[in-house]
Amino acid sequence: MMKYVDAFINAFLGTIDWTWKSILFEVPWYTNYFYGLILISVVIWGLEIVFPWRKEQSIFRKDFWLDGFYMFFNFFIFSIAISGFYKVLEVLFSDISITAKSLAVIDPSGWPMWLQLLVFFIVLDFVQWFTHTLLHKFPLLWKFHKVHHSVKEMGFAAHLRYHWMENVLYKPLKTFGIMILGGFEPEQAYIVHFIAIVIGHFNHSNIKITWGPLKYIINNPVMHLYHHAYVLPEGKYGVNFGISLSLWDYLFKTNYIPEDSGQITLGFEGDENFPKDFIGQNTYGFRNKEAK
């Protein structure tokens, strides 16, 4: 039992230490997610100000500061809080002979670095796309995912407005994706993670970008806006589930972009009764039983 306690404490304290060192610039700049997140956010917010898609939208849009808090809470505070539990699970799986290589399908470790990064990016993005569809399809999961869809005016920080329970689902499935790769994570994986942050921020921004012909591969603000639409096509529980890549939506016929004015109502049916504060939003899923 003590080894599980030690694993929990060491992981928890280690994550705190790494985060604090990041704040003090004591980690390599290319792995400093704290200031990396701030820099990416400031740049994309600046682009929103200079090139606004919805010109009537305020620079400090509705829930701007709430979403800013969500960014740091989900990216750092909750990551610290949950790190010990993930480490305990890792030790437990090891004890019952489930290792990172148990589900290995391929071993990319000998490939060129660019190919390693590309495959790592594609596999993880597909796992996240699939997980995202589950959040919409099943009422129990949708109750928590409503937090993300309670955004009424889109902006870069909405990217990381989500219920912490989503990480409880996303993290194990992303780990499953890594296990398919034999437990392999490229040495330069930070490149993939920063690219994902940039694309996610752009997708939620008040900027009209489609990436031209690349729109069939890379997700974009025009496409993702319709993911947040109040009114969905009849019979659909969601559309445009792509995280970084739009490719999966086109392959599995979940794409939907009827027009590109940007002037649509966001949210979900009954969102006028959804809590407007952080505490209320994060307790909603535990105390509400409705299926929507």
C-alpha atoms as one frame of an Amber mdcrd trajectory, in Angstrom:
protein
   0.000   0.000   0.000   2.832   2.375   0.856   4.192   2.280  -2.674   0.856
   3.624  -3.947   0.925   6.385  -1.346   4.513   7.224  -2.258   3.671   7.211
  -5.980   0.760   9.578  -5.365   2.782  11.988  -3.215   5.828  11.991  -5.501
   3.744  12.652  -8.621   1.712  15.363  -6.903   4.744  17.157  -5.516   6.666
  16.652  -8.749   3.941  18.349 -10.776   3.816  21.256  -8.317   7.590  21.583
  -8.528   7.609  21.541 -12.334   4.823  24.134 -12.519   6.586  26.406 -10.034
   9.873  26.064 -11.914   8.015  26.944 -15.112   6.744  30.149 -13.518  10.313
  30.979 -12.418  11.745  30.237 -15.906  13.747  27.322 -14.500  12.682  24.820
 -17.178  13.708  24.828 -20.851  11.710  27.515 -22.667  10.382  25.034 -25.231
   8.709  22.960 -22.487   7.418  25.931 -20.502   3.673  25.468 -20.913   2.846
  28.196 -18.396   4.310  31.061 -20.392   3.737  29.242 -23.652  -0.014  29.278
 -22.963   0.126  32.966 -22.049   2.108  33.875 -25.184  -0.185  31.928 -27.524
  -3.255  33.454 -25.848  -1.957  37.027 -26.122  -0.989  36.606 -29.797  -4.344
  35.115 -30.829  -6.273  37.627 -28.705  -4.339  40.366 -30.503  -5.376  38.889
 -33.851  -8.991  38.849 -32.637  -8.720  42.559 -31.826  -7.115  43.475 -35.166
  -9.107  41.112 -37.408 -12.461  40.487 -35.665 -14.890  38.185 -37.478 -17.905
  39.332 -35.487 -17.131  43.047 -35.323 -19.910  43.824 -32.858 -18.366  41.498
 -30.266 -16.533  43.253 -27.445 -12.792  42.777 -26.964 -13.665  41.641 -23.446
 -16.497  39.446 -24.635 -19.107  37.795 -22.445 -17.418  35.498 -19.868 -13.928
  36.574 -20.983 -12.528  36.464 -17.451 -14.366  33.271 -16.528 -12.821  31.515
 -19.514  -9.426  32.944 -18.604  -9.748  31.338 -15.174 -10.806  28.032 -16.761
  -7.645  28.116 -18.903  -5.298  28.150 -15.949  -7.462  25.959 -13.732  -7.722
  23.119 -16.260  -4.213  23.411 -17.664  -2.353  23.693 -14.359  -4.336  23.528
 -11.095  -6.388  20.453 -11.987  -3.365  18.829 -13.623  -1.557  19.108 -10.307
  -4.562  17.785  -8.384  -5.053  14.721 -10.597  -1.398  13.833 -11.254  -1.128
  11.589  -8.189  -4.187   9.536  -9.161  -2.820   8.905 -12.654   0.487   7.748
 -11.185  -1.289   5.353  -8.824  -3.159   3.859 -11.776   0.115   3.468 -13.658
   1.645   1.555 -10.733  -1.499  -0.557 -10.331  -1.504  -1.540 -14.011   2.171
  -2.434 -13.767   1.423  -4.689 -10.799  -1.146  -6.646 -12.817   1.219  -6.894
 -15.788  -0.503  -4.324 -17.981   2.336  -2.295 -19.456   2.630   0.478 -21.999
   3.507  -2.138 -24.608   0.561  -4.457 -23.894  -1.501  -3.131 -26.810   1.367
  -2.153 -29.094   0.455  -2.244 -32.783   3.493  -0.440 -34.149   6.870   0.700
 -32.866   7.747   4.113 -34.332  10.881   4.645 -32.212  13.205   3.963 -35.153
  11.406   6.291 -37.574  12.597   9.768 -38.558  11.612  12.346 -35.922   9.206
  14.206 -38.225   7.330  10.950 -38.903   7.260  10.049 -35.210   5.721  13.420
 -34.394   3.202  13.191 -37.230   1.980   9.713 -36.262   1.867  10.682 -32.574
  -0.199  13.764 -33.461  -2.623  11.866 -35.718  -3.207   8.966 -33.314  -3.826
  11.230 -30.312  -6.098  13.522 -32.311  -8.243  10.623 -33.506  -8.585   9.341
 -29.926  -9.683  12.822 -28.835 -12.132  13.103 -31.751 -13.679   9.762 -30.779
 -13.824  10.751 -27.105 -15.486  14.024 -28.073 -18.264  12.170 -29.908 -18.915
  10.151 -26.742 -19.301  13.354 -24.708 -22.172  14.337 -26.993 -23.757  10.937
 -27.511 -24.235   9.785 -23.929 -26.452  11.881 -21.600 -24.301  11.180 -18.530
 -21.207  12.579 -20.262 -23.130  15.396 -21.968 -24.123  16.788 -18.552 -20.469
  17.588 -17.913 -19.664  18.635 -21.483 -22.408  21.256 -21.251 -19.884  23.477
 -19.490 -17.925  23.853 -22.733 -21.094  24.481 -24.721 -22.373  27.133 -22.324
 -20.173  29.653 -24.193 -22.438  32.301 -25.726 -19.765  34.452 -27.408 -16.792
  32.686 -28.932 -13.221  33.695 -28.185  -9.804  32.037 -27.870 -10.096  31.296
 -24.131 -13.280  29.271 -24.682 -10.915  26.555 -25.892 -10.146  25.514 -22.314
 -13.545  26.138 -20.728 -14.478  22.565 -19.900 -15.487  20.507 -16.884 -12.559
  18.832 -15.124 -14.442  15.500 -15.348 -13.685  15.468 -19.079 -10.041  14.872
 -18.234 -11.074  11.763 -16.334 -12.305  10.377 -19.668  -9.808  11.968 -22.057
  -6.627  11.067 -20.179  -7.135   7.264 -20.042  -8.177   7.140 -23.696  -5.164
   9.239 -24.738  -3.019   6.834 -22.726  -4.669   4.019 -24.683  -3.591   5.764
 -27.883   0.001   5.913 -26.624  -0.178   2.217 -25.726  -1.080   1.468 -29.344
   2.247   3.092 -30.172   3.973   0.789 -27.724   4.064   3.367 -24.973   6.103
   5.587 -27.235   6.088   9.379 -26.914   8.540  11.328 -29.097  11.281  13.267
 -27.360   9.998  16.402 -29.079   6.341  15.720 -28.184   6.116  19.256 -26.781
   5.941  20.413 -30.427   2.712  18.438 -30.900   1.236  19.751 -27.663   1.975
  23.393 -28.522   0.549  22.942 -32.036  -2.636  21.526 -30.490  -2.943  24.562
 -28.187  -2.490  26.968 -31.117  -5.081  25.191 -33.290  -7.535  24.898 -30.378
  -7.211  28.599 -29.571  -7.706  29.529 -33.234 -10.748  27.241 -33.522 -12.494
  29.112 -30.716 -11.306  32.578 -31.713 -13.260  35.477 -33.171 -11.231  35.241
 -36.388 -12.456  34.005 -39.751  -9.918  31.479 -41.017 -10.581  28.350 -43.058
  -7.001  27.443 -44.156  -8.172  27.207 -47.788  -7.830  23.698 -49.281  -6.342
  22.516 -45.971  -9.764  22.944 -44.334 -10.458  19.289 -45.141  -7.539  18.325
 -42.925  -7.101  21.057 -40.296  -9.935  22.227 -38.073 -10.797  25.940 -38.237
 -12.952  28.636 -36.549 -15.681  28.577 -39.210 -16.136  24.832 -38.891 -15.886
  24.724 -35.128 -18.363  27.546 -34.619 -21.082  25.226 -35.916 -20.047  22.641
 -33.363 -21.262  25.172 -30.774 -24.467  26.054 -32.657 -27.674  26.219 -30.612
 -29.629  24.659 -33.472 -28.242  21.408 -34.874 -29.330  19.475 -37.976 -32.358
  17.292 -37.270 -31.460  13.913 -35.831 -27.888  14.915 -34.945 -26.472  14.898
 -31.413 -23.571  17.000 -32.617 -21.457  17.994 -35.633 -17.837  18.962 -36.353
 -16.265  17.068 -33.464 -12.703  17.667 -34.677 -10.116  18.813 -32.147  -7.063
  19.710 -34.243  -7.975  17.858 -37.423 -11.197  18.209 -39.422 -10.237  15.081
 -41.356 -12.207  12.737 -39.105 -15.447  14.674 -39.534 -15.184  14.497 -43.318
 -14.293  10.798 -43.197 -17.134   9.862 -40.845 -19.694  12.298 -42.292 -20.101
  14.432 -39.182 -19.097  17.651 -40.980 -21.610  20.495 -41.255 -20.967  24.076
 -42.449 -24.137  25.540 -44.020 -22.713  29.113 -44.256 -19.867  31.223 -42.900
 -21.316  34.526 -41.675 -20.478  33.744 -38.067 -23.851  35.153 -37.013 -25.407
  32.175 -35.280 -26.727  31.584 -31.773 -24.463  29.482 -29.607 -25.296  27.178
 -26.727 -27.869  24.459 -26.156 -31.557  24.126 -25.393 -32.232  25.287 -21.838
 -28.878  27.041 -21.432 -30.652  30.076 -19.970 -31.025  27.981 -16.808 -27.428
  26.770 -16.812 -25.230  28.187 -13.996 -23.175  31.242 -14.936 -20.442  30.848
 -12.307 -17.493  28.448 -12.064 -18.689  26.590  -8.948 -22.233  26.198 -10.258
 -21.049  24.953 -13.631 -18.701  22.408 -12.096 -21.278  20.990  -9.682 -24.131
  20.955 -12.222 -23.320  17.514 -13.654 -23.337  15.894 -10.225 -26.692  17.262
  -9.106 -28.730  17.311 -12.309 -30.528  14.346 -13.840 -31.929  15.688 -17.086
 -30.776  14.023 -20.298 -30.145  17.075 -22.436
